[in-house]
Amino acid sequence: MNDPKAQADALIKRGHTLLEQGDLPQATDLLNQAVKLYWAAGEQYAAAAQIGNYGWALRRRGRPDLARPYLEEAASLFTQLGLTDFAERHRFAAEDAHTGLTDDLLTSLPPAVRGALERGDVEGLQFALDALPLAERELILERLMTAGVVSTARSNDDVTEALRQFEPLLQGIAAVATGDESERGDIETALVELERKGWQLRQAVSQIWQGERNLDMLSQHLDELDQALVKKMLELIEPHRAG
């Protein structure tokens, strides 16, 4: 394999697997090797995107402290490339990477969730979260994950769980794509908030709403979970296309 970009892509794929297995040192080493190859191939955007993706992945695993330098580096590279929107999103995520259970975070939580955290009541916390409406529960859980308060360790059932949790949102995205604009504003707001928490769906959804249906095109630079969600969106849209 003499193509530097292809070599880099392969290293990124291996690194992603290692990251999911918790081998951060080796995953980081492969990322660094891949970035050098991207630069050698003149693929500056790919280098910036993969550095950013690594930061998002660390953030999603509840390690905003480790994610911050990667998000900042990606923001700097995107700025150099003139991609100010991408740069701003990564910079904001880096600055928004809170650590620990702060007073401000506690105050902002629903009373039952706050009480369980203050008591150190794990079962009570789960009960309080389960009692919340789905959308609110997901946002609260994402905030706790970002703060490192709860674990985001991945399991073999993560894709299934993500599809289950995001089903209402995916249905709404598909509805907009097939002509029902009634929830578009709410969906766009939700996508912005989710992007702050590490889910990279907004660009793919925008492309889907513009008519793109090629999964490979939509999935570029997305991780496994984001790809699974995009694939599900297309599956929900497909019956309408056939009709």
Coordinates of C-alpha atoms in Angstrom, one line a residue:
M1 CA 0.0 0.0 0.0
N2 CA 1.9 3.1 -1.3
D3 CA -1.0 5.6 -1.0
P4 CA -0.3 7.7 2.1
K5 CA -3.9 8.6 2.6
A6 CA -5.0 4.9 2.3
Q7 CA -2.3 4.0 4.9
A8 CA -3.5 6.8 7.2
D9 CA -7.2 5.7 6.8
A10 CA -6.2 2.2 7.8
L11 CA -4.3 3.5 10.9
I12 CA -7.3 5.5 11.9
K13 CA -9.5 2.5 11.7
R14 CA -7.2 0.4 13.8
G15 CA -6.8 3.2 16.3
H16 CA -10.6 3.5 16.6
T17 CA -10.8 -0.2 17.5
L18 CA -8.0 0.2 20.1
L19 CA -9.7 3.3 21.6
E20 CA -12.9 1.3 22.0
Q21 CA -10.9 -1.3 23.8
G22 CA -9.5 1.3 26.1
D23 CA -5.9 1.2 24.8
L24 CA -5.4 5.0 24.7
P25 CA -1.6 5.1 24.3
Q26 CA -1.6 2.8 21.3
A27 CA -4.6 4.6 19.7
T28 CA -2.9 7.9 20.2
D29 CA 0.3 6.6 18.6
L30 CA -1.7 5.4 15.5
L31 CA -3.4 8.8 15.3
N32 CA -0.1 10.6 15.3
Q33 CA 1.2 8.3 12.6
A34 CA -1.9 8.8 10.5
V35 CA -1.7 12.6 10.8
K36 CA 1.8 12.6 9.5
L37 CA 0.7 10.6 6.5
Y38 CA -2.2 12.9 5.8
W39 CA 0.1 15.8 5.8
A40 CA 2.5 14.0 3.5
A41 CA -0.4 13.3 1.1
G42 CA -1.5 17.0 1.2
E43 CA -4.7 16.0 3.0
Q44 CA -4.9 18.8 5.5
Y45 CA -8.6 18.6 6.0
A46 CA -8.4 14.9 6.8
A47 CA -5.7 15.5 9.3
A48 CA -7.8 18.2 11.0
A49 CA -10.9 16.1 10.9
Q50 CA -9.3 13.0 12.4
I51 CA -7.6 15.0 15.2
G52 CA -11.0 16.5 15.9
N53 CA -12.7 13.1 15.8
Y54 CA -10.3 11.7 18.3
G55 CA -11.2 14.6 20.6
W56 CA -14.9 14.0 20.2
A57 CA -14.4 10.3 20.9
L58 CA -12.5 11.0 24.1
R59 CA -15.1 13.5 25.1
R60 CA -17.9 11.0 24.5
R61 CA -16.0 8.5 26.7
G62 CA -16.2 10.9 29.6
R63 CA -12.6 12.3 29.3
P64 CA -13.0 16.0 28.4
D65 CA -9.7 16.7 30.0
L66 CA -7.9 14.5 27.4
A67 CA -10.2 15.6 24.6
R68 CA -9.4 19.3 25.0
P69 CA -6.0 19.5 23.3
Y70 CA -7.2 17.5 20.3
L71 CA -10.2 19.7 19.9
E72 CA -8.1 22.8 20.2
E73 CA -5.6 21.5 17.7
A74 CA -8.4 20.7 15.2
A75 CA -9.8 24.2 15.7
S76 CA -6.5 25.7 14.9
L77 CA -6.0 23.6 11.8
F78 CA -9.6 24.4 10.6
T79 CA -8.9 28.1 11.1
Q80 CA -5.8 27.8 8.9
L81 CA -7.9 26.1 6.3
G82 CA -10.4 28.9 6.3
L83 CA -13.1 26.6 7.7
T84 CA -14.3 29.0 10.4
D85 CA -17.6 27.2 11.2
F86 CA -15.7 23.9 11.8
A87 CA -13.1 25.8 13.8
E88 CA -15.7 27.4 16.0
R89 CA -17.5 24.2 16.8
H90 CA -14.3 22.5 17.9
R91 CA -13.1 25.5 19.9
F92 CA -16.4 25.8 21.7
A93 CA -16.3 22.1 22.5
A94 CA -12.8 22.4 23.9
E95 CA -13.8 25.4 26.1
D96 CA -17.0 23.7 27.2
A97 CA -15.2 20.6 28.4
H98 CA -16.1 20.8 32.1
T99 CA -14.6 18.4 34.6
G100 CA -16.2 17.2 37.8
L101 CA -19.5 17.9 39.5
T102 CA -19.5 21.7 39.9
D103 CA -22.0 23.7 41.9
D104 CA -23.3 25.3 38.6
L105 CA -23.9 21.8 37.2
L106 CA -25.6 20.6 40.3
T107 CA -27.9 23.6 40.5
S108 CA -29.0 23.2 36.8
L109 CA -30.1 19.5 37.3
P110 CA -33.6 18.3 38.1
P111 CA -34.1 18.0 41.9
A112 CA -34.3 14.2 41.9
V113 CA -31.1 13.8 39.9
R114 CA -29.4 16.4 42.0
G115 CA -30.4 14.8 45.2
A116 CA -29.2 11.3 44.1
L117 CA -25.8 12.7 43.1
E118 CA -25.5 14.6 46.4
R119 CA -26.3 11.4 48.3
G120 CA -24.1 9.2 46.1
D121 CA -27.1 7.1 45.4
V122 CA -26.4 5.2 42.2
E123 CA -29.7 3.4 42.0
G124 CA -31.6 6.6 42.9
L125 CA -29.7 8.4 40.1
Q126 CA -30.8 5.8 37.5
F127 CA -34.4 5.9 38.8
A128 CA -34.4 9.7 38.6
L129 CA -33.0 9.7 35.0
D130 CA -35.4 7.0 33.9
A131 CA -38.3 9.1 35.2
L132 CA -37.4 12.0 32.9
P133 CA -38.8 12.5 29.4
L134 CA -36.5 10.9 26.8
A135 CA -35.2 14.1 25.3
E136 CA -34.4 15.6 28.7
R137 CA -32.9 12.4 30.0
E138 CA -30.5 12.2 27.0
L139 CA -29.4 15.8 27.4
I140 CA -28.9 15.4 31.2
L141 CA -27.0 12.2 30.7
E142 CA -24.8 13.8 28.0
R143 CA -23.9 16.7 30.4
L144 CA -23.0 14.2 33.2
M145 CA -20.9 12.2 30.8
T146 CA -19.1 15.3 29.6
A147 CA -18.4 16.3 33.2
G148 CA -17.0 12.9 33.8
V149 CA -19.6 12.2 36.5
V150 CA -20.9 9.1 34.9
S151 CA -19.0 6.6 32.8
T152 CA -19.4 6.3 29.0
A153 CA -17.5 3.1 28.6
R154 CA -18.7 1.5 25.4
S155 CA -20.1 -2.1 25.1
N156 CA -21.0 -4.4 22.3
D157 CA -24.6 -3.2 22.6
D158 CA -23.8 0.5 22.1
V159 CA -25.1 0.7 18.6
T160 CA -28.4 -1.0 19.5
E161 CA -28.7 1.3 22.5
A162 CA -27.9 4.4 20.5
L163 CA -30.5 3.4 17.9
R164 CA -33.1 2.9 20.6
Q165 CA -32.4 6.1 22.4
F166 CA -32.4 8.2 19.2
E167 CA -35.3 6.6 17.6
P168 CA -37.7 9.6 18.0
L169 CA -35.1 12.0 16.7
L170 CA -34.3 9.7 13.7
Q171 CA -38.0 9.4 12.9
G172 CA -38.3 13.2 13.0
I173 CA -35.3 13.6 10.7
A174 CA -36.8 11.1 8.2
A175 CA -40.1 12.9 8.4
V176 CA -38.5 16.2 7.4
A177 CA -36.6 14.5 4.6
T178 CA -39.9 13.2 3.2
G179 CA -41.8 16.5 3.3
D180 CA -43.0 17.0 6.9
E181 CA -41.4 20.3 8.1
S182 CA -43.4 20.6 11.3
E183 CA -40.6 19.6 13.7
R184 CA -37.6 20.9 11.7
G185 CA -36.8 23.7 14.1
D186 CA -36.8 21.5 17.2
I187 CA -34.7 18.9 15.4
E188 CA -32.1 21.5 14.3
T189 CA -31.9 22.8 17.9
A190 CA -31.4 19.3 19.2
L191 CA -28.7 18.6 16.6
V192 CA -26.7 21.7 17.7
E193 CA -26.9 20.6 21.3
L194 CA -25.9 17.0 20.5
E195 CA -23.0 18.2 18.4
R196 CA -21.7 20.1 21.4
K197 CA -21.7 16.8 23.2
G198 CA -19.7 14.9 20.6
W199 CA -22.4 13.6 18.2
Q200 CA -21.4 14.6 14.6
L201 CA -24.8 14.3 12.9
R202 CA -25.7 17.8 11.9
Q203 CA -23.8 18.0 8.6
A204 CA -25.1 14.6 7.5
V205 CA -28.7 15.5 8.4
S206 CA -28.3 18.7 6.4
Q207 CA -27.1 16.7 3.4
I208 CA -29.9 14.2 3.7
W209 CA -32.4 17.1 3.8
Q210 CA -30.8 18.4 0.6
G211 CA -31.4 15.0 -1.1
E212 CA -28.1 13.1 -0.5
R213 CA -28.8 9.3 0.0
N214 CA -25.3 7.8 -0.5
L215 CA -24.3 6.3 2.8
D216 CA -20.5 6.4 2.0
M217 CA -20.7 10.1 1.2
L218 CA -22.7 10.9 4.3
S219 CA -20.5 8.8 6.6
Q220 CA -17.2 10.3 5.8
H221 CA -15.2 11.1 9.0
L222 CA -18.0 9.7 11.2
D223 CA -17.4 7.2 13.9
E224 CA -19.2 3.9 14.3
L225 CA -22.1 5.2 16.3
D226 CA -22.7 8.2 14.1
Q227 CA -22.5 6.0 11.0
A228 CA -25.1 3.6 12.4
L229 CA -27.5 6.5 13.1
V230 CA -27.1 7.9 9.6
K231 CA -27.7 4.5 8.1
K232 CA -30.9 4.2 10.2
M233 CA -32.1 7.6 8.9
L234 CA -31.7 6.3 5.3
E235 CA -33.5 3.1 6.2
L236 CA -36.4 5.1 7.5
I237 CA -36.5 7.3 4.4
E238 CA -36.3 4.4 1.9
P239 CA -39.9 3.2 2.0
H240 CA -41.0 6.7 1.0
R241 CA -38.6 6.7 -1.9
A242 CA -39.9 3.4 -3.0
G243 CA -43.5 4.7 -2.8

